[in-house]
Each structure stands twice: as C-alpha cells, then as structure tokens.
Coordinates of C-alpha atoms in Angstrom, one line a residue:
X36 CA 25.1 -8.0 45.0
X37 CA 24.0 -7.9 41.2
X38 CA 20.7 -5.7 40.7
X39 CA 17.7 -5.4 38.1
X40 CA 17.9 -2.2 36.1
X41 CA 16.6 -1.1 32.7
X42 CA 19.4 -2.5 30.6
X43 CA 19.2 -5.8 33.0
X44 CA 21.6 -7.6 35.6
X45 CA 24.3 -5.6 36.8
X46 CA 27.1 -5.8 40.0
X47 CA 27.2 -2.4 42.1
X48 CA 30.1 -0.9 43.6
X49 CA 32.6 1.3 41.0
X50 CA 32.8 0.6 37.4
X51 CA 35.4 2.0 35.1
X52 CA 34.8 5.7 33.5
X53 CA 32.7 5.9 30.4
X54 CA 36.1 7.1 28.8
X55 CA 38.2 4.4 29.7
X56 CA 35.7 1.8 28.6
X57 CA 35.2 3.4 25.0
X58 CA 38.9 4.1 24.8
X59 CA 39.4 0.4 25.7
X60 CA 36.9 -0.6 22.7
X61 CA 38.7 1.0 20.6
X62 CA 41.9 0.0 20.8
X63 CA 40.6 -3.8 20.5
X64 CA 38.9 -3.1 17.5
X65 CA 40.0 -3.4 14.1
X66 CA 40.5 -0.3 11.9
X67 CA 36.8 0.4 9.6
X68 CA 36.0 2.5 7.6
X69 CA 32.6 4.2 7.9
X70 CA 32.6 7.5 5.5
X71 CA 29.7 6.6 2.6
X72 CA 30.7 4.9 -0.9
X73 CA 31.8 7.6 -3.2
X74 CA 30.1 6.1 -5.6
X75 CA 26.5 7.2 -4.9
X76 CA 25.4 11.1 -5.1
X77 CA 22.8 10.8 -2.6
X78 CA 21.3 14.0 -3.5
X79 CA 19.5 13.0 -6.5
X80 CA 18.7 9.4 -4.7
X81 CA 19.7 8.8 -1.4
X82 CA 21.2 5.9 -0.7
X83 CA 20.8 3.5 3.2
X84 CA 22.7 5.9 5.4
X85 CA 22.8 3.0 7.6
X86 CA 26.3 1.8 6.9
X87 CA 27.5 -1.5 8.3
X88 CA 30.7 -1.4 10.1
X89 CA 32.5 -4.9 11.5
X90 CA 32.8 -5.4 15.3
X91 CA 34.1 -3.7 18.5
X92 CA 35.4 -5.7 21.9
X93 CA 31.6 -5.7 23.2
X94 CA 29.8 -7.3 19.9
X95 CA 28.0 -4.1 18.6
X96 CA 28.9 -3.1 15.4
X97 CA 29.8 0.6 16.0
X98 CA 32.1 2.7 13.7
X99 CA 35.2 3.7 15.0
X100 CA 34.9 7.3 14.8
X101 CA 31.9 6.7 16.9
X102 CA 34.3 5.1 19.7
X103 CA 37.0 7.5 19.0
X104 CA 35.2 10.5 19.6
X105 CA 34.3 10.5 23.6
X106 CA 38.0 12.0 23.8
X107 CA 38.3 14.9 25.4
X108 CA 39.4 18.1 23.7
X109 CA 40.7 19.7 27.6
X110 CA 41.7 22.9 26.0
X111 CA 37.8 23.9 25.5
X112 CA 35.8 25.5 28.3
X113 CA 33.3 23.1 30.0
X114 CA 30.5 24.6 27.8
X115 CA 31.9 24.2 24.5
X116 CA 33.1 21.0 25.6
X117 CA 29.3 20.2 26.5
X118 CA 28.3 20.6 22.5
X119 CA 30.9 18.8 21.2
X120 CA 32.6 16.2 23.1
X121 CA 31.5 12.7 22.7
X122 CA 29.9 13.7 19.3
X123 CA 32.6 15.6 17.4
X124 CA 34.1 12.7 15.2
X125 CA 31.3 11.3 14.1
X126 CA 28.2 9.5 15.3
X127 CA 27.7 6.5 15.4
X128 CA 26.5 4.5 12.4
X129 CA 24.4 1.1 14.2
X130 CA 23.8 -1.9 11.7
X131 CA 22.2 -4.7 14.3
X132 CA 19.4 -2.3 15.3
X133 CA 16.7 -4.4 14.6
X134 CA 14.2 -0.8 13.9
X135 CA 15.0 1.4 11.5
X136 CA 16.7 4.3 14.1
X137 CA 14.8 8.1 13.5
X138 CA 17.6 10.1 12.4
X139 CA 16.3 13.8 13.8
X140 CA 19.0 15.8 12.0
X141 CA 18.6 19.0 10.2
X142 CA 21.8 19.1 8.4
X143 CA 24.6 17.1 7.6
X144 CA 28.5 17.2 8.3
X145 CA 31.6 17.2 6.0
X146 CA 35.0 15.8 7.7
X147 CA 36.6 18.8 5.1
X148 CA 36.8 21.1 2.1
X149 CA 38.1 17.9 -0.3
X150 CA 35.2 15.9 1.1
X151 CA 32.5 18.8 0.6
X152 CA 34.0 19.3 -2.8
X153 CA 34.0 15.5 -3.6
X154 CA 30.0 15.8 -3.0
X155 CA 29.7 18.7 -5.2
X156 CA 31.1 16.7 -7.9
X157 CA 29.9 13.5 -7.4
X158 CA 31.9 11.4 -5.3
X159 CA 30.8 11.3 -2.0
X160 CA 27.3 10.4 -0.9
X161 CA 25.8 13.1 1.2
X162 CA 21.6 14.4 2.0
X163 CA 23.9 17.5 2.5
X164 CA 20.6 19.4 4.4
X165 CA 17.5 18.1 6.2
X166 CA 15.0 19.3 3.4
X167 CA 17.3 17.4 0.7
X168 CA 16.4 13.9 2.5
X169 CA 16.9 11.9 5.8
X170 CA 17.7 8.7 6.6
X171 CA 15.0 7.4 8.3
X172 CA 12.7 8.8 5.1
X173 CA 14.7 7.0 2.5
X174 CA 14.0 3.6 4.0
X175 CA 10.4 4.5 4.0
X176 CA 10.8 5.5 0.7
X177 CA 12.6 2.2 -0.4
X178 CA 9.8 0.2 1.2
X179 CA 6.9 2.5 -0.8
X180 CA 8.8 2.1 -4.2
X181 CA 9.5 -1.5 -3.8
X182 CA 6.0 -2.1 -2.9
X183 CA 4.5 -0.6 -6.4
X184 CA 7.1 -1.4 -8.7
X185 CA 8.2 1.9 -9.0
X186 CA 11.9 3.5 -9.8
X187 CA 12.0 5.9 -7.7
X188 CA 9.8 7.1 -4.6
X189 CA 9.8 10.2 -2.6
X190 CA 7.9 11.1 0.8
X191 CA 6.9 14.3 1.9
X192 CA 4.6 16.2 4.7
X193 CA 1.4 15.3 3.5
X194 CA -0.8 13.8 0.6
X195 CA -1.7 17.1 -0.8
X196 CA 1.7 18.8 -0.5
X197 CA 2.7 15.6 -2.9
X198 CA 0.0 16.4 -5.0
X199 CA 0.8 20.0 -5.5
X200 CA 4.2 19.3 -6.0
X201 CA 3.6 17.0 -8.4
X202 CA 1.1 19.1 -10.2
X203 CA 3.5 22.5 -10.6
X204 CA 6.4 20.5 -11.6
X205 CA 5.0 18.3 -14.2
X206 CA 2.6 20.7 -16.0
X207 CA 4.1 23.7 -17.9
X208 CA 2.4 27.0 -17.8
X209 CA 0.0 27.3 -20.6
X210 CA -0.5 23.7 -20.1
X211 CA -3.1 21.1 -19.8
X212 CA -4.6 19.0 -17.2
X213 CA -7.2 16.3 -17.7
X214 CA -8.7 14.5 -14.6
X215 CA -12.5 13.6 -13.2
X216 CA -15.3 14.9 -11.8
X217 CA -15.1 13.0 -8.6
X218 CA -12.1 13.4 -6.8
X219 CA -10.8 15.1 -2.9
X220 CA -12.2 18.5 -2.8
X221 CA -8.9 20.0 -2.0
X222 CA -7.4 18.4 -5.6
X223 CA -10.0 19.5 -7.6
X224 CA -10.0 23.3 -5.3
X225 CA -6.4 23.3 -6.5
X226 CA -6.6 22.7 -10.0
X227 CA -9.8 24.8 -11.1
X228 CA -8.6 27.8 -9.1
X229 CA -4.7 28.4 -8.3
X230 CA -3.6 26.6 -11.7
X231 CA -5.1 29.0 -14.2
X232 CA -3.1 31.5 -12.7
X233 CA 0.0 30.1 -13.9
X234 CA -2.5 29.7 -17.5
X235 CA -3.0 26.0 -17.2
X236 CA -6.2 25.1 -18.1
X237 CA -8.1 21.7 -17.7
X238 CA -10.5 19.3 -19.0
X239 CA -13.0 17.9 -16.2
X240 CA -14.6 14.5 -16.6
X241 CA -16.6 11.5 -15.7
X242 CA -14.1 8.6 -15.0
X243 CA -15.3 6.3 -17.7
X244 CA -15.1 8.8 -20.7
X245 CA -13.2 8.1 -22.4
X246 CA -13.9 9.7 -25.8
X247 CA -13.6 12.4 -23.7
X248 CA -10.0 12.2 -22.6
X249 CA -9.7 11.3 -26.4
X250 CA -10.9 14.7 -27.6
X251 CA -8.6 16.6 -24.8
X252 CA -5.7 15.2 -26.0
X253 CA -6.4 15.9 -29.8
X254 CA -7.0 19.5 -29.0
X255 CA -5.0 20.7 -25.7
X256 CA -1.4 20.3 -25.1
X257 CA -2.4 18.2 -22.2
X258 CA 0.6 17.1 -20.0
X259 CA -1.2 15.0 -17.4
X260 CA -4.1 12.8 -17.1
X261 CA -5.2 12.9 -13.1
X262 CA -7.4 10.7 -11.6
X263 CA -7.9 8.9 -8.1
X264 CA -8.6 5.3 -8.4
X265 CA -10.8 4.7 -6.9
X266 CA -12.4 7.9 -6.2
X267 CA -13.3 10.2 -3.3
X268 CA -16.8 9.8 -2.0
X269 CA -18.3 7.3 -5.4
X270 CA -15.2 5.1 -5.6
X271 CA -15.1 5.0 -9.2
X272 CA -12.6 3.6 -11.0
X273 CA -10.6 3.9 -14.3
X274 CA -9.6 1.8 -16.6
X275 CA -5.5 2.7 -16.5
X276 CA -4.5 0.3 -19.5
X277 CA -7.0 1.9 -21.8
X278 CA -6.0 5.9 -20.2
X279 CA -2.5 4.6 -20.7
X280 CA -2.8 3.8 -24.5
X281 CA -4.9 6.9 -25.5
X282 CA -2.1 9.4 -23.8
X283 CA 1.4 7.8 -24.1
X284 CA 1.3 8.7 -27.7
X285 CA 1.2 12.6 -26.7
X286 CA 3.9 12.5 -24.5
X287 CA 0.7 13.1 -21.3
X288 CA 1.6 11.8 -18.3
X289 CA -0.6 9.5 -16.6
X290 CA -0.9 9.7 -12.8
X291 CA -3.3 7.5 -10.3
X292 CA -3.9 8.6 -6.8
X293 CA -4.3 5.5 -5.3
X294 CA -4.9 6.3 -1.8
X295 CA -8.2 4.3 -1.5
X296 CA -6.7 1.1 -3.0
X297 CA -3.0 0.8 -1.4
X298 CA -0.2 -1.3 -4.0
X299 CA -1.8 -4.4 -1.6
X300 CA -5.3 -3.8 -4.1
X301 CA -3.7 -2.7 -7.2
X302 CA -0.1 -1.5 -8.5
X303 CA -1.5 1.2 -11.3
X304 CA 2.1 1.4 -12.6
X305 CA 2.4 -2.3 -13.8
X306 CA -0.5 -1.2 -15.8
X307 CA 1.1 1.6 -17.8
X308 CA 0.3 4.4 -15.5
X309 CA 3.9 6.7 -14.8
X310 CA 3.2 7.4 -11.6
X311 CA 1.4 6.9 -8.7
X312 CA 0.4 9.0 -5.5
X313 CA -0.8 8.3 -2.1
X314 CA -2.0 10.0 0.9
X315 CA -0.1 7.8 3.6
X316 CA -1.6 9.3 6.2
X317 CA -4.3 6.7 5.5
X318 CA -3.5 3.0 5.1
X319 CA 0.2 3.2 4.8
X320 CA 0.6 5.0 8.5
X321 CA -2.4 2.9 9.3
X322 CA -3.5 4.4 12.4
X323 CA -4.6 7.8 12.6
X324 CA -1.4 9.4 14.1
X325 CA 0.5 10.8 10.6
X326 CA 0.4 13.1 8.2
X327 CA 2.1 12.0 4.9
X328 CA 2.3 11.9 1.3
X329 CA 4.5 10.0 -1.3
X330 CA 4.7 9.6 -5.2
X331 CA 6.6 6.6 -6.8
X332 CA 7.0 5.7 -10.4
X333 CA 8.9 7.0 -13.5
X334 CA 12.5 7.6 -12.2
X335 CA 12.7 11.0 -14.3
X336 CA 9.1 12.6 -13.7
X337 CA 9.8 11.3 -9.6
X338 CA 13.3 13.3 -10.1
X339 CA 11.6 16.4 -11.3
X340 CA 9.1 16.4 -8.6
X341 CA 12.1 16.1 -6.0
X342 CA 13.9 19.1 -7.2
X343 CA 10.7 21.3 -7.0
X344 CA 10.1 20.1 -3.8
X345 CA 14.1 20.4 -2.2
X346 CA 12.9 23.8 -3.2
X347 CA 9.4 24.4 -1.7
X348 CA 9.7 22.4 1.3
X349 CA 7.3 20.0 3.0
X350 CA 9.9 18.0 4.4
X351 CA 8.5 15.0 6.1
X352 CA 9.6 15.1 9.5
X353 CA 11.7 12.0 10.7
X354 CA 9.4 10.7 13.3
X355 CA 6.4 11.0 11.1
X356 CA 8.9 8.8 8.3
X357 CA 9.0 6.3 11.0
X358 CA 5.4 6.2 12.0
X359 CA 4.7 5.3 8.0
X360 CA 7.5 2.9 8.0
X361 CA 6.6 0.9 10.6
X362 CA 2.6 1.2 9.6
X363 CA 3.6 -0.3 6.1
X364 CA 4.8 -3.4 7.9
X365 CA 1.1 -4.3 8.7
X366 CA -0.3 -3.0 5.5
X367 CA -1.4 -6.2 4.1
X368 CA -2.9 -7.9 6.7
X369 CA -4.8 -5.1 7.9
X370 CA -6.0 -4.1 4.3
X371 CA -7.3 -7.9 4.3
X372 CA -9.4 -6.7 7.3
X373 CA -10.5 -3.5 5.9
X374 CA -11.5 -5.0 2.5
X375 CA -13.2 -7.9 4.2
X376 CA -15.5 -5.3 6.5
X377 CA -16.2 -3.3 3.7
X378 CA -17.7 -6.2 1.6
X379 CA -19.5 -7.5 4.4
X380 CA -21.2 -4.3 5.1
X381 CA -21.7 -3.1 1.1
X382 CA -23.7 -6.3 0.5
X383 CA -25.6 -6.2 3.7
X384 CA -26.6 -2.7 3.0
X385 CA -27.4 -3.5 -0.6
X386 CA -30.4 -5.3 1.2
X387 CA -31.8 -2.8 3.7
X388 CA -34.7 -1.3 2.8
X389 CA -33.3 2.0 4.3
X390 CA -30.9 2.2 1.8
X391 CA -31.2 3.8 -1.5
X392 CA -28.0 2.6 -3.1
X393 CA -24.8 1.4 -1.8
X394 CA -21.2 3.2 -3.9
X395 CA -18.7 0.1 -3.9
X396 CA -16.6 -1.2 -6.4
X397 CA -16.9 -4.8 -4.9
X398 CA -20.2 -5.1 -5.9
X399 CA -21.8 -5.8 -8.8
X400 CA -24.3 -2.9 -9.6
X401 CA -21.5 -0.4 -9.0
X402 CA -20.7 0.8 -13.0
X403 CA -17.3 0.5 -12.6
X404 CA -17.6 -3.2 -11.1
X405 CA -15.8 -5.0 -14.2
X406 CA -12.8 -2.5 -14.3
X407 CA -12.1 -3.1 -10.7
X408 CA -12.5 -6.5 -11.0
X409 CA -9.7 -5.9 -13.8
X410 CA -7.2 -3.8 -11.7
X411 CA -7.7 -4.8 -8.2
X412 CA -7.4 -8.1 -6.0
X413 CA -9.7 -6.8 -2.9
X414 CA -12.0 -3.3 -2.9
X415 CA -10.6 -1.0 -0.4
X416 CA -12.4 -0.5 2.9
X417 CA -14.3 2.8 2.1
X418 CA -18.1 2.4 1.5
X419 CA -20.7 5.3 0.6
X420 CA -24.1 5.0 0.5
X421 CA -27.3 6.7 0.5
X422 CA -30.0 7.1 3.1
X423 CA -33.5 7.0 2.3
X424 CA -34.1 10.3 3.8
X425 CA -33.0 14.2 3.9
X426 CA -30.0 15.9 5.3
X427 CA -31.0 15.5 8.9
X428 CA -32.3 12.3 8.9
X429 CA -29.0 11.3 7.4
X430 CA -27.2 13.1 10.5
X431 CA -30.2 11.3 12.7
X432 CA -28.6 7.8 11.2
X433 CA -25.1 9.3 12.0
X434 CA -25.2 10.4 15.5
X435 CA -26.9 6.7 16.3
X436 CA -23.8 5.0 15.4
X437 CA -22.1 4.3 18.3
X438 CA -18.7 2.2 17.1
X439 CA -17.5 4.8 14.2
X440 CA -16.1 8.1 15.5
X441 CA -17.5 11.2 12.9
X442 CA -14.4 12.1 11.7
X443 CA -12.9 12.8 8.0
X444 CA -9.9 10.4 7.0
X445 CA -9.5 6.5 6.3
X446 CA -7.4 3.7 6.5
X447 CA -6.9 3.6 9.6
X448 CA -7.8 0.9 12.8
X449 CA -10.8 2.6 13.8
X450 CA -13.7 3.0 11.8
X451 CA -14.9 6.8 10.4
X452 CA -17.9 7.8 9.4
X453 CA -19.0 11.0 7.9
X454 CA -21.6 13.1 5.8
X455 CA -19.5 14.8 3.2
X456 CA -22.3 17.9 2.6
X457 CA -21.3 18.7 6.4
X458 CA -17.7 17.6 7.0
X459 CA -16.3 19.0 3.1
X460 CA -19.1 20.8 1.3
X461 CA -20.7 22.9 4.0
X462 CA -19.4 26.1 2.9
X463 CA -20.6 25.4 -0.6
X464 CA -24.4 25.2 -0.3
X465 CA -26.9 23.1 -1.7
X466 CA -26.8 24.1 -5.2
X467 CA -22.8 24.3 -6.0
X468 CA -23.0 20.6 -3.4
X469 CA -25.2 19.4 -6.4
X470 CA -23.5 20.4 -9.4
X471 CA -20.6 18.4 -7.8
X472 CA -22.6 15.4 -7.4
X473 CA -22.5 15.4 -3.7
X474 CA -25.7 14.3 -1.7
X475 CA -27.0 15.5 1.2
X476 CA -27.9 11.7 1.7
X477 CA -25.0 11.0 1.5
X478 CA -22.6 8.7 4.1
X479 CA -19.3 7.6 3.5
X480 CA -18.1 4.9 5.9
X481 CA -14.3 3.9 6.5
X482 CA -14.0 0.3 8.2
X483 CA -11.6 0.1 10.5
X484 CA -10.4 -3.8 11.7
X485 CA -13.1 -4.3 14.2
X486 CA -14.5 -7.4 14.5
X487 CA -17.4 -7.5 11.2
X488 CA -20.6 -8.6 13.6
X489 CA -19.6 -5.3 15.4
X490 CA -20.0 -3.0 13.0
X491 CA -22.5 -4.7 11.5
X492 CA -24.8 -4.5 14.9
X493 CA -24.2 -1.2 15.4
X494 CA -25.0 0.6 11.6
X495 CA -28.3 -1.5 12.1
X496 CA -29.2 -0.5 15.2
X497 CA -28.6 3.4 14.4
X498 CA -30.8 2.7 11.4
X499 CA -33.7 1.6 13.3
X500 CA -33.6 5.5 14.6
X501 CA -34.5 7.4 11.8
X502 CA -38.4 6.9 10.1
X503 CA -39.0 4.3 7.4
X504 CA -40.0 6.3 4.1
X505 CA -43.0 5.1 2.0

C-alpha cells in the first residue's frame, strides 16, 4: 500500500538500488555538455554558474556528469570511497530550481592541467577560490547592479568592509578625500584616523557646500568625493548632479552611500555619481538577520575595488548572499511601507508640542527638502528628531516605547529606536558629541512595516511620560 512521506506518495516493498536507477538515467539521456563557456573569465566578472543542461529519463535537468558520477571506483577503501564517490565527476548543475541554490564551496575544481591552463589564459570560466566569488553571490550581485543601473556590482561581508575597501583602493597615498560632516561614525572614524597614515588627507564638510567642495578640488589632488545620501542621524542630502559637475573635470571620483534611500528611492548613478555603496544589511536583507555590503557602478573603479578585496578578504558567506537575495525580492513593496510610516509619523511629530524639530527629508522645513524632492521618489523610513528635554528625559521617552525594540540598525521589519549620544557617541563625551553635531536630545527612529496607527499610538503614549517643558 502507497504511503505519505516527505517527498509525497510512494509504494513500499523493495525498490531498485540508487546506482542502478542513476545508471539507468543515464544511459536514456542524451549526451550534454555542462563544463562553462570558454568564453567568459569569470574571475574578473563571474558569470551564472548555474548552467542549463537538457533532460534526463525523470524530467530534471541534471548534467550528465552529475548522473555519471554515483559509479563506484571498487578499488578504493570504504573511507576514501566515502569522500568521493557519488561526487567525483562533477556535481550536479540544477536549472528548474525555482530558488537560487547556496552554493557552500570554498574552492573550485579543474577536470585537468589543459583546463586549469585554459583559465589562466582566458578560456575557461572559473571563481577558481571561494574568496574570488561564489555562485550564489553573483546572482545577488546581478540583482544589486541591475537594480541601480550599474556595470558592475560586487558583495562582500559587511557595509563597512565595502567601504574600506573602496576607500584604500581608490585613493592613492598622498591623496585626497572630500566628504561631510554627517555621516556613520565608523566612516568618518576611518577616514580622519587610519587614512593619514597611509598620507591621505581630507576635506570635511557640510553637505550643501558647495563652494566648499569647489575650493578642495582647486587645491588638493582630491580623488573622491564621499558622501551618504541621505545622511546618518540628519538625513541630509546632496545634490549629486551639481557634486558631479564640479569634480568629473579633475578626474575625482564621486561616490554616494545610499544605504538610507535603497535604488527603490533614488539611483545616484543615473545622476552622474560613479558609484554607489550600500550597507545591505539594512533594506536589501530586509530583516535583521544579515550582515552585508555591496558597491555597484563604474565597471573599472568596481574592478579595482574587487582586486583589493580578492586580496583582503571579507568574503560574503554564501548563506548570508542568499539571505540578501531573497530580501531584494521584497524590497519595493516593503520600502513603500517604510517610507509611508516614516511620513506619517515626521508630520505628526512636526505637530507635537514635545517636539523641538523633526530631521526628515519628506518634509518641507528640512534644508535639504528641494534636493530630495529632486533625487528621490519616497524619503526612506528613518526619522530623527528632537525631544524637548535633556539626556534622560530623552531616555524617559525611550524606555516608554513599547513597539520599537532600542537597537542600532534600519531597514528592517521591525521598528528601531535609539539615542545616538548612548548607542554611538557614548565613549566620546559631551563636548567631542557636540562638535559633531550630535544631541543628547537626540532620537533616531527606524520604521519598520507595522501597521502606521501602531506606531503612531505607541510614540504618543511614551511621550505623555516625560514632563511638558515651559
């Protein structure tokens, strides 16, 4: 009698050896070939590993070394046999798998010397080692660069092991960086203190001078202009047509992080800027559960960045490749959420007279209102504002919010909330915390995709706890 198991309906009693049932396969099946085109050096840009291959007896689109393999090699002990058998001509290459499979692979095999030597030159596609590229990774990466409009894309571990990378293989020693006064703390920890090691110097300013970045370039040998867009906590924003324009002239690089707005808000690179980073541990993974970072853009400045980091490292795992793939899939229609929540609660707290002023580009008293009106279709779902009150009354407000969890981060499902003097400028103290602009007043507030009458409720009712100030 048939019974339910997990791959469905099947009749007990004895069924024939795996062996015989592969061997059976695959002497039905037509010849294919499923080595990759010569004609692609995957090293410098990794093409789909993913290679199609036409049917087997059973319908699934296996390659034929895949069903030639399970042969036994008898002459091996069992434990040798154990490693190898089943696996030893080649794995199998699956085409009708609806997901994009995780490829958890460290290295990569060559059939022979002439095929190892065809790769050095040119002629066979290959990743060749885990930390040159992965499978899984360069579909992820093919979604990211599609997305922006870029020519090339490349993931790696994290948003600031991008930016580093970026940042030491771009900019020569005794070079020049100019970027803004609000930015990450991490970015700007990087840049003021382990560049000028290496002698490269930098021009810090606020994100709408532009006379400034004018003056830079006429006396540095700047070979980047930096900025987030918008920023990290003010959510400023640039205006990258008129950045672009001032620097292409000098041969300087322009580079947007554009983390807090996601390609869904604004593509910087269809507005001159050469490349573009992201942090996609926030939107693009979506849901709190992956690190990772990516730049896309200029097919050459991407390519330079790539070899630095085949060097350094950072190598996304596969899973976490796969966790940002599938979170991209949802990007726009959770973005829709997050911008809507953010407007929502940027215009109610305009209004509260427990606020002192509300830091979102959606809304027309921020100063950067008409260039994000220019550059971007929604606002992004981060809002900061400032409590009418001290430190601790701010923390009072905090710690009566009951739907946000205090955590750093953004972009994801849930919403974050968090004082920045006490999650990132602790260790600086109240005096270095003001030259930097940041408040002690100061909440930032990442919507997550709750319902809007939730989170509205609940940033009320924790600000009926703390004192009204006269």
């Amino acid at each position: 009698a048939p019974t339910r198991g997990f791959f469905g309906t099947h009749q007990q009693g004895p069924r024939p050896h795996l062996e015989e049932r592969m061997q059976a396969c695959a002497s039905a099946a037509p010849a294919v070939t499923v080595r990759p085109s010569p004609r692609h050096r995957i090293r410098a840009r990794p093409q789909n590993a993913f290679l199609p291959s036409s049917g087997s007896a059973n319908g699934a689109r296996v390659s034929r070394s895949a069903r030639l393999v399970v042969r036994a090699n008898e002459s091996w002990s069992d434990s040798t046999q154990a490693v190898h058998n089943g696996e030893r001509g080649g794995r199998p290459r699956v085409s009708d798998s609806l997901t994009t499979p995780v490829v958890m692979t460290s290295t990569y095999w060559f059939k022979d010397t002439e095929e190892l030597i065809a790769y050095q030159e040119g002629r066979y596609g290959s990743f060749e080692y885990g930390r040159y590229g992965n499978p899984t990774a360069r579909a992820c990466e093919e979604k990211i660069r599609l997305l922006e409009g870029g020519e090339d894309c490349l993931l790696s571990a994290s948003g600031m092991n991008t930016a580093v990378c970026m940042l030491l293989s771009l900019v020569p020693a005794g070079g020049h960086i100019v970027t803004t006064t609000d930015c990450y703390r991490r970015t700007r920890q990087f840049v003021q203190t382990f560049m000028p090691k290496m002698g490269i110097s930098c021009t810090v300013l606020d994100p709408s001078d532009y006379d400034g970045l004018e003056k830079a370039l006429a006396e540095h040998p700047c070979a980047l202009y930096f900025s987030e867009s918008p920023t990290n906590p003010y959510l400023r924003c640039v205006d990258i047509e008129r950045i672009a324009k001032l620097c292409k002239p000098s041969g300087c690089l322009v580079c947007i992080d554009g983390t807090f707005a996601t390609p869904v808000n604004s593509r910087a690179l269809s507005f001159g800027a050469d490349l573009v980073i992201h942090s996609a541990s926030k939107y693009f993974g979506g849901h709190n559960d992956v690190l990772a970072g990516c730049i896309v853009g200029n097919k050459e400045a991407v390519g330079k960045v790539r070899a630095f980091h085949n060097i350094m490292g950072g190598v996304i795992d596969p899973h976490a490749a796969y966790l940002v793939l599938r979170g991209l899939k949802t990007l726009g229609l959770r973005v829709a959420r997050h911008n809507e929540n953010a407007q929502k609660l940027a215009e109610r707290l305009e209004a509260h007279p427990k606020i002192d002023r509300v830091h979102y580009p959606g809304l027309k008293s921020h100063p950067d209102h008409e260039v994000a009106v220019k550059y971007m279709k929604g606002f992004g779902g981060g809002v900061s504002f400032e409590v009418k009150g001290d430190l601790w009354a701010t923390a009072k407000f905090i710690d009566s919010c009951k739907l946000p969890y205090i955590a750093p981060s953004l972009g994801g499902v849930e919403s974050l909330i968090e004082q920045p003097t006490i999650v990132s400028y602790w260790d600086q103290g109240p005096e270095k915390r003001a030259a930097i602009g940041i408040k002690d007043n100061l909440v930032r507030f990442a919507c997550g995709i709750e319902d809007y009458e939730d989170i509205e409720a609940d940033v009320l009712q924790a600000l009926e706890q703390i004192p009204q100030l006269e």
